[in-house]
Amino acid sequence: ETTEKAYCDEQMSKTQEKKSELEADVAKMTSKLDQAAAKSAQLKEEVADLQAALAKLLAAQAEMDKMRRQEHEAFVKNKADMEQGLEGVKMALKILNEYYAAEGKGHTAASGAGTS
């Protein structure tokens, strides 16, 4: 009977030790799980913030694209008029250069007429 009691006491002691080890492991795992859950919540919040920022960037990009498209349409619409105006200015410069080059002698005499 004493050997049985000693055996039971020894087994109970081992069982208590194993139970304590397992409880410590459970506590460690619970702590790691809580930390992982907190990190997950933080990352989800960061993802939501980044998605909101991305949405703002996409909206701004769409607005800029719209403005560029409108400016391009206005340029294409006015390009022919601008080119025609430029050709008119070139023609006027050519005519003025030819006029003053051919009539250069008469104009130099006229420039001195205003002196007294």
Coordinates of C-alpha atoms in Angstrom, one line a residue, residues 5-92:
K5 CA 0.7 5.6 -2.5
A6 CA 4.2 6.6 -3.4
Y7 CA 3.5 5.6 -7.0
C8 CA 0.3 7.7 -7.0
D9 CA 2.0 10.6 -5.4
E10 CA 4.8 10.4 -8.0
Q11 CA 2.3 10.2 -10.9
M12 CA 0.3 13.1 -9.5
S13 CA 3.4 15.2 -9.2
K14 CA 4.4 14.4 -12.8
T15 CA 0.8 15.2 -13.9
Q16 CA 0.9 18.5 -12.1
E17 CA 4.2 19.4 -13.7
K18 CA 2.9 18.5 -17.1
K19 CA -0.3 20.5 -16.5
S20 CA 1.7 23.5 -15.4
E21 CA 3.9 23.3 -18.5
L22 CA 0.9 23.0 -20.8
E23 CA -0.8 25.9 -19.0
A24 CA 2.3 28.0 -19.6
D25 CA 2.4 27.0 -23.2
V26 CA -1.3 28.0 -23.6
A27 CA -0.6 31.3 -21.9
K28 CA 2.3 31.9 -24.4
M29 CA 0.2 30.9 -27.4
T30 CA -2.7 33.1 -26.2
S31 CA -0.3 36.0 -25.8
K32 CA 1.1 35.5 -29.3
L33 CA -2.4 35.2 -30.7
D34 CA -3.5 38.4 -29.0
Q35 CA -0.4 40.2 -30.4
A36 CA -1.1 38.8 -33.9
A37 CA -4.7 40.0 -33.6
A38 CA -3.6 43.5 -32.6
K39 CA -1.1 43.6 -35.5
S40 CA -3.8 42.4 -37.9
A41 CA -6.1 45.1 -36.7
Q42 CA -3.4 47.7 -37.1
L43 CA -2.5 46.5 -40.6
K44 CA -6.2 46.5 -41.6
E45 CA -6.5 50.1 -40.5
E46 CA -3.4 51.0 -42.5
V47 CA -4.8 49.3 -45.5
A48 CA -8.0 51.2 -45.2
D49 CA -6.1 54.5 -44.9
L50 CA -3.9 53.6 -47.9
Q51 CA -7.0 52.7 -49.9
A52 CA -8.6 56.0 -49.0
A53 CA -5.5 57.9 -50.1
L54 CA -5.3 55.9 -53.3
A55 CA -9.0 56.7 -54.0
K56 CA -8.1 60.4 -53.6
L57 CA -5.1 60.1 -55.9
L58 CA -7.2 58.3 -58.5
A59 CA -9.9 61.0 -58.3
A60 CA -7.2 63.7 -58.7
Q61 CA -5.7 61.9 -61.6
A62 CA -9.1 61.6 -63.3
E63 CA -9.6 65.3 -62.8
M64 CA -6.2 66.1 -64.3
D65 CA -6.8 63.8 -67.2
K66 CA -10.1 65.5 -67.9
M67 CA -8.4 68.9 -67.8
R68 CA -5.7 67.7 -70.2
R69 CA -8.3 66.3 -72.5
Q70 CA -10.2 69.6 -72.5
E71 CA -7.1 71.6 -73.1
H72 CA -6.0 69.3 -75.9
E73 CA -9.5 69.6 -77.5
A74 CA -9.2 73.4 -77.3
F75 CA -5.7 73.3 -78.8
V76 CA -6.8 71.0 -81.7
K77 CA -9.8 73.3 -82.3
N78 CA -7.7 76.4 -82.4
K79 CA -4.6 75.0 -84.1
A80 CA -5.8 75.8 -87.6
D81 CA -6.6 79.4 -86.6
M82 CA -3.3 79.8 -84.9
E83 CA -1.4 78.4 -87.9
Q84 CA -3.3 80.6 -90.3
G85 CA -2.5 83.6 -88.1
L86 CA 1.1 82.7 -88.0
E87 CA 1.2 82.4 -91.8
G88 CA -0.4 85.8 -92.0
V89 CA 2.3 87.3 -89.7
K90 CA 5.0 85.7 -91.8
M91 CA 3.5 87.0 -95.0
A92 CA 3.2 90.5 -93.5

